[in-house]
Amino acid sequence: GAAAPRPWRLFGAMCLLRLPRITQAMEKEEEEVAALMEQIEVEKSQYSDHEIRKMEEEEQLKKMKESLYDEEEVRGKTVIMAQDLEEKWEQKFLRFKAAPRITDADKSNDRTSLNRKLDSNLMLLVRQKIGNQELWLLPQVEWQPGETLRSTAERAMASFLGDHIQAKVLGNAPYGIYKYKFPKAIRTENNVGAKVFFFKAFLQSSDLSQAELKTDYLWVTKKELGDYLKSEYLKKVNHFLLD
Amino acid sequence: LTLCYISSCSSWLPQRAPLRGSHWQSSLLEVRTSLPVRAQPKKKKKVDVKKEQAQKERMKKRLRKLEKAAPELIPIEDFITPLKYSESNRVRNLPPLSPEETERRVLLLKKWCLFKQKQDEAEKKAIKALVESQQEALKELRLESEELYQAALQRDEGLFPFERDGPSYTPPLPGYDPPEGKCIDITKVYTQ
């Protein structure tokens, strides 16, 4: 039979998250307690083989300095002292340069880069036309009969990032909803407003060079969402976002 | 071997000699009194078989008893301190803690207690908000379409097991060539 007229239009939106790549910085209390725990561990421990060797060699050195005849005995052997070993290891460690935690994208505040804010979640915002306004939103498309809302959200993600995007959608149920009524000018009995259902997914491929982004896009943290999203929409989105 | 064959002669009539049952009979009138010789080996086999079976059962019983006995516990290597670490020269000699230091530690641990409590409360609050948001979304969805609602309630089979590499302290260095090395596993394996 004929489909019943729906007063509310349904949309599926995808909140795509790039998960953190580095650990967050420790808070002051965490650092203090970590230092305390290390201290207690050292106090409760016993000497290791390396430390005993170091202590014995120090004593030998002292004896050698005080008495002269021991030196002649030892000169024959080539002795690697524990202290020398430690210095060697320290040098090797200093020669290694790790990748920086604050990247170039951080310094230039390039918000289109995925290489920014490596210690937080980044989510995708795209520029979309709703009615006659251009807004920053989580990617959304209208639901079509015959598909589940999760498929709608996946289609939204694919339409902006291409089919080859690898993302793990977290379940079949929506995480949040944003309901709004159309402006009175276009509102009718059968076209009251729209319900946007949000789904969450974790980005799995770190390389998006294959993706052909068709519109303007941004990757932003939860705190930066306020710069782009309207207040009511932002409130609903913040409900299902963990820091 | 055939059984004896007695010719029933009610009267002695001059006849041809009656047929012997078999050539083992030396005289015609002899009746086989003993059972066929087969019986003797049969007896031996029965007794042997019985003895063998009894032996097998005894072995099985012994095996079962051994198996039932509690198996020897596998020693946990981590819980056994090697003797060389109980020597006295191993003990660290440190000055005792000053009262200021103990005071500082106690106060720091109290601060930590409070910090962790606040962290835990914040986590619980966030999870509660997440659940509420989802419930609201499902409620609205149900108002729209029962079919979509049921589809949303379905369990996502492909979600678990979910694997992910955790964050490290520094991001991966592009083009880094780690030094080669071989790992030789020397853990002792115990069998029951």
mmCIF file of N, CA and C in Angstrom, chain A residues 11-16 111-112 122-130 133-141 152-162 165 196 198 208 211-220 224-225 227-230 233 237:
data_model
loop_
_atom_site.group_PDB
_atom_site.id
_atom_site.type_symbol
_atom_site.label_atom_id
_atom_site.label_comp_id
_atom_site.label_asym_id
_atom_site.label_seq_id
_atom_site.Cartn_x
_atom_site.Cartn_y
_atom_site.Cartn_z
ATOM 1 N N PHE A 11 17.082 11.599 9.158
ATOM 2 C CA PHE A 11 18.446 11.697 8.648
ATOM 3 C C PHE A 11 19.358 10.803 9.485
ATOM 4 N N GLY A 12 20.364 10.247 8.844
ATOM 5 C CA GLY A 12 21.370 9.490 9.573
ATOM 6 C C GLY A 12 22.685 10.247 9.503
ATOM 7 N N ALA A 13 23.309 10.474 10.651
ATOM 8 C CA ALA A 13 24.581 11.203 10.663
ATOM 9 C C ALA A 13 25.651 10.351 11.317
ATOM 10 N N MET A 14 26.895 10.538 10.890
ATOM 11 C CA MET A 14 27.984 9.729 11.438
ATOM 12 C C MET A 14 28.986 10.604 12.165
ATOM 13 N N CYS A 15 29.264 10.238 13.412
ATOM 14 C CA CYS A 15 30.319 10.915 14.167
ATOM 15 C C CYS A 15 31.557 10.043 14.053
ATOM 16 N N LEU A 16 32.449 10.426 13.145
ATOM 17 C CA LEU A 16 33.636 9.616 12.900
ATOM 18 C C LEU A 16 34.780 10.124 13.772
ATOM 19 N N ARG A 111 43.663 22.677 10.832
ATOM 20 C CA ARG A 111 42.569 21.839 11.321
ATOM 21 C C ARG A 111 42.078 20.821 10.307
ATOM 22 N N THR A 112 42.618 20.825 9.086
ATOM 23 C CA THR A 112 42.216 19.773 8.151
ATOM 24 C C THR A 112 43.114 18.551 8.285
ATOM 25 N N LEU A 122 39.675 13.155 17.552
ATOM 26 C CA LEU A 122 39.318 14.160 16.552
ATOM 27 C C LEU A 122 38.073 13.672 15.831
ATOM 28 N N MET A 123 37.116 14.569 15.569
ATOM 29 C CA MET A 123 35.963 14.129 14.788
ATOM 30 C C MET A 123 35.778 14.967 13.541
ATOM 31 N N LEU A 124 35.095 14.334 12.579
ATOM 32 C CA LEU A 124 34.972 14.923 11.260
ATOM 33 C C LEU A 124 33.780 15.871 11.208
ATOM 34 N N LEU A 125 34.016 17.094 10.720
ATOM 35 C CA LEU A 125 32.920 18.025 10.438
ATOM 36 C C LEU A 125 32.983 18.368 8.961
ATOM 37 N N VAL A 126 31.805 18.436 8.323
ATOM 38 C CA VAL A 126 31.770 18.813 6.909
ATOM 39 C C VAL A 126 30.796 19.960 6.715
ATOM 40 N N ARG A 127 31.005 20.680 5.634
ATOM 41 C CA ARG A 127 30.163 21.814 5.313
ATOM 42 C C ARG A 127 28.992 21.316 4.469
ATOM 43 N N GLN A 128 27.776 21.527 4.966
ATOM 44 C CA GLN A 128 26.613 21.046 4.226
ATOM 45 C C GLN A 128 25.574 22.140 4.097
ATOM 46 N N LYS A 129 24.735 21.996 3.062
ATOM 47 C CA LYS A 129 23.701 22.997 2.826
ATOM 48 C C LYS A 129 22.385 22.453 3.362
ATOM 49 N N ILE A 130 21.848 23.119 4.350
ATOM 50 C CA ILE A 130 20.549 22.736 4.917
ATOM 51 C C ILE A 130 19.602 23.893 4.658
ATOM 52 N N GLN A 133 20.955 27.483 4.138
ATOM 53 C CA GLN A 133 22.127 27.835 4.938
ATOM 54 C C GLN A 133 23.239 26.841 4.704
ATOM 55 N N GLU A 134 24.468 27.355 4.759
ATOM 56 C CA GLU A 134 25.640 26.482 4.717
ATOM 57 C C GLU A 134 26.123 26.330 6.151
ATOM 58 N N LEU A 135 26.086 25.070 6.633
ATOM 59 C CA LEU A 135 26.444 24.871 8.042
ATOM 60 C C LEU A 135 27.558 23.848 8.182
ATOM 61 N N TRP A 136 28.272 23.950 9.297
ATOM 62 C CA TRP A 136 29.221 22.895 9.663
ATOM 63 C C TRP A 136 28.446 21.845 10.445
ATOM 64 N N LEU A 137 28.480 20.611 9.973
ATOM 65 C CA LEU A 137 27.730 19.544 10.634
ATOM 66 C C LEU A 137 28.533 18.252 10.616
ATOM 67 N N LEU A 138 28.054 17.297 11.431
ATOM 68 C CA LEU A 138 28.549 15.930 11.263
ATOM 69 C C LEU A 138 27.920 15.410 9.966
ATOM 70 N N PRO A 139 28.681 14.673 9.164
ATOM 71 C CA PRO A 139 28.137 14.270 7.847
ATOM 72 C C PRO A 139 26.814 13.538 7.974
ATOM 73 N N GLN A 140 25.795 14.013 7.249
ATOM 74 C CA GLN A 140 24.476 13.387 7.326
ATOM 75 C C GLN A 140 23.845 13.328 5.942
ATOM 76 N N VAL A 141 23.002 12.291 5.745
ATOM 77 C CA VAL A 141 22.182 12.203 4.531
ATOM 78 C C VAL A 141 20.783 11.770 4.947
ATOM 79 N N THR A 152 22.220 4.284 6.655
ATOM 80 C CA THR A 152 22.158 5.683 6.236
ATOM 81 C C THR A 152 23.407 6.421 6.711
ATOM 82 N N ALA A 153 23.765 6.181 7.980
ATOM 83 C CA ALA A 153 24.941 6.872 8.508
ATOM 84 C C ALA A 153 26.200 6.448 7.768
ATOM 85 N N GLU A 154 26.285 5.136 7.457
ATOM 86 C CA GLU A 154 27.466 4.658 6.721
ATOM 87 C C GLU A 154 27.517 5.272 5.336
ATOM 88 N N ARG A 155 26.341 5.445 4.736
ATOM 89 C CA ARG A 155 26.275 6.050 3.404
ATOM 90 C C ARG A 155 26.720 7.500 3.481
ATOM 91 N N ALA A 156 26.330 8.156 4.582
ATOM 92 C CA ALA A 156 26.748 9.553 4.754
ATOM 93 C C ALA A 156 28.265 9.645 4.809
ATOM 94 N N MET A 157 28.871 8.706 5.576
ATOM 95 C CA MET A 157 30.324 8.710 5.702
ATOM 96 C C MET A 157 30.978 8.450 4.358
ATOM 97 N N ALA A 158 30.428 7.477 3.618
ATOM 98 C CA ALA A 158 31.018 7.126 2.330
ATOM 99 C C ALA A 158 30.847 8.247 1.321
ATOM 100 N N SER A 159 29.735 8.969 1.404
ATOM 101 C CA SER A 159 29.502 10.016 0.406
ATOM 102 C C SER A 159 30.489 11.158 0.568
ATOM 103 N N PHE A 160 31.006 11.342 1.795
ATOM 104 C CA PHE A 160 31.973 12.428 1.966
ATOM 105 C C PHE A 160 33.407 11.956 1.902
ATOM 106 N N LEU A 161 33.655 10.692 2.300
ATOM 107 C CA LEU A 161 35.041 10.243 2.360
ATOM 108 C C LEU A 161 35.362 9.160 1.344
ATOM 109 N N GLY A 162 34.386 8.741 0.553
ATOM 110 C CA GLY A 162 34.676 7.687 -0.417
ATOM 111 C C GLY A 162 34.402 6.305 0.147
ATOM 112 N N ILE A 165 36.805 4.009 2.854
ATOM 113 C CA ILE A 165 37.075 4.404 4.234
ATOM 114 C C ILE A 165 36.887 3.194 5.140
ATOM 115 N N VAL A 196 17.546 13.994 13.281
ATOM 116 C CA VAL A 196 18.865 13.518 12.856
ATOM 117 C C VAL A 196 19.374 12.531 13.897
ATOM 118 N N PHE A 198 22.353 10.221 15.337
ATOM 119 C CA PHE A 198 23.813 10.149 15.267
ATOM 120 C C PHE A 198 24.310 8.743 15.555
ATOM 121 N N LEU A 208 44.292 8.820 4.741
ATOM 122 C CA LEU A 208 43.095 9.224 4.014
ATOM 123 C C LEU A 208 43.417 9.859 2.679
ATOM 124 N N ALA A 211 40.986 9.151 0.065
ATOM 125 C CA ALA A 211 39.636 9.722 0.166
ATOM 126 C C ALA A 211 39.541 10.981 -0.675
ATOM 127 N N GLU A 212 38.433 11.104 -1.380
ATOM 128 C CA GLU A 212 38.233 12.325 -2.170
ATOM 129 C C GLU A 212 37.172 13.133 -1.462
ATOM 130 N N LEU A 213 37.646 14.056 -0.684
ATOM 131 C CA LEU A 213 36.670 14.853 0.046
ATOM 132 C C LEU A 213 36.091 15.895 -0.860
ATOM 133 N N LYS A 214 34.756 15.869 -0.936
ATOM 134 C CA LYS A 214 34.125 16.731 -1.922
ATOM 135 C C LYS A 214 33.826 18.125 -1.422
ATOM 136 N N THR A 215 33.704 18.250 -0.119
ATOM 137 C CA THR A 215 33.418 19.596 0.381
ATOM 138 C C THR A 215 34.484 19.985 1.395
ATOM 139 N N ASP A 216 34.299 21.121 1.992
ATOM 140 C CA ASP A 216 35.204 21.525 3.063
ATOM 141 C C ASP A 216 35.014 20.592 4.246
ATOM 142 N N TYR A 217 36.124 20.269 4.885
ATOM 143 C CA TYR A 217 36.028 19.367 6.025
ATOM 144 C C TYR A 217 37.008 19.824 7.096
ATOM 145 N N LEU A 218 36.753 19.385 8.312
ATOM 146 C CA LEU A 218 37.647 19.705 9.422
ATOM 147 C C LEU A 218 37.710 18.504 10.356
ATOM 148 N N TRP A 219 38.841 18.366 11.013
ATOM 149 C CA TRP A 219 38.960 17.383 12.093
ATOM 150 C C TRP A 219 39.183 18.169 13.371
ATOM 151 N N VAL A 220 38.222 18.107 14.287
ATOM 152 C CA VAL A 220 38.302 18.947 15.491
ATOM 153 C C VAL A 220 38.117 18.126 16.747
ATOM 154 N N GLU A 224 36.857 22.091 20.552
ATOM 155 C CA GLU A 224 36.806 23.033 19.427
ATOM 156 C C GLU A 224 35.465 22.990 18.709
ATOM 157 N N LEU A 225 34.593 22.024 19.081
ATOM 158 C CA LEU A 225 33.304 21.928 18.401
ATOM 159 C C LEU A 225 32.513 23.218 18.534
ATOM 160 N N ASP A 227 33.357 26.091 18.247
ATOM 161 C CA ASP A 227 33.684 27.118 17.249
ATOM 162 C C ASP A 227 32.862 26.968 15.978
ATOM 163 N N TYR A 228 32.261 25.781 15.809
ATOM 164 C CA TYR A 228 31.642 25.525 14.509
ATOM 165 C C TYR A 228 30.167 25.156 14.580
ATOM 166 N N LEU A 229 29.768 24.490 15.672
ATOM 167 C CA LEU A 229 28.394 23.993 15.685
ATOM 168 C C LEU A 229 27.470 24.961 16.400
ATOM 169 N N LYS A 230 26.220 24.951 15.958
ATOM 170 C CA LYS A 230 25.230 25.817 16.605
ATOM 171 C C LYS A 230 24.905 25.250 17.992
ATOM 172 N N TYR A 233 22.421 22.138 18.511
ATOM 173 C CA TYR A 233 23.026 20.969 17.883
ATOM 174 C C TYR A 233 24.217 20.506 18.711
ATOM 175 N N VAL A 237 25.075 16.879 20.582
ATOM 176 C CA VAL A 237 26.267 16.111 20.206
ATOM 177 C C VAL A 237 27.151 15.871 21.424
#
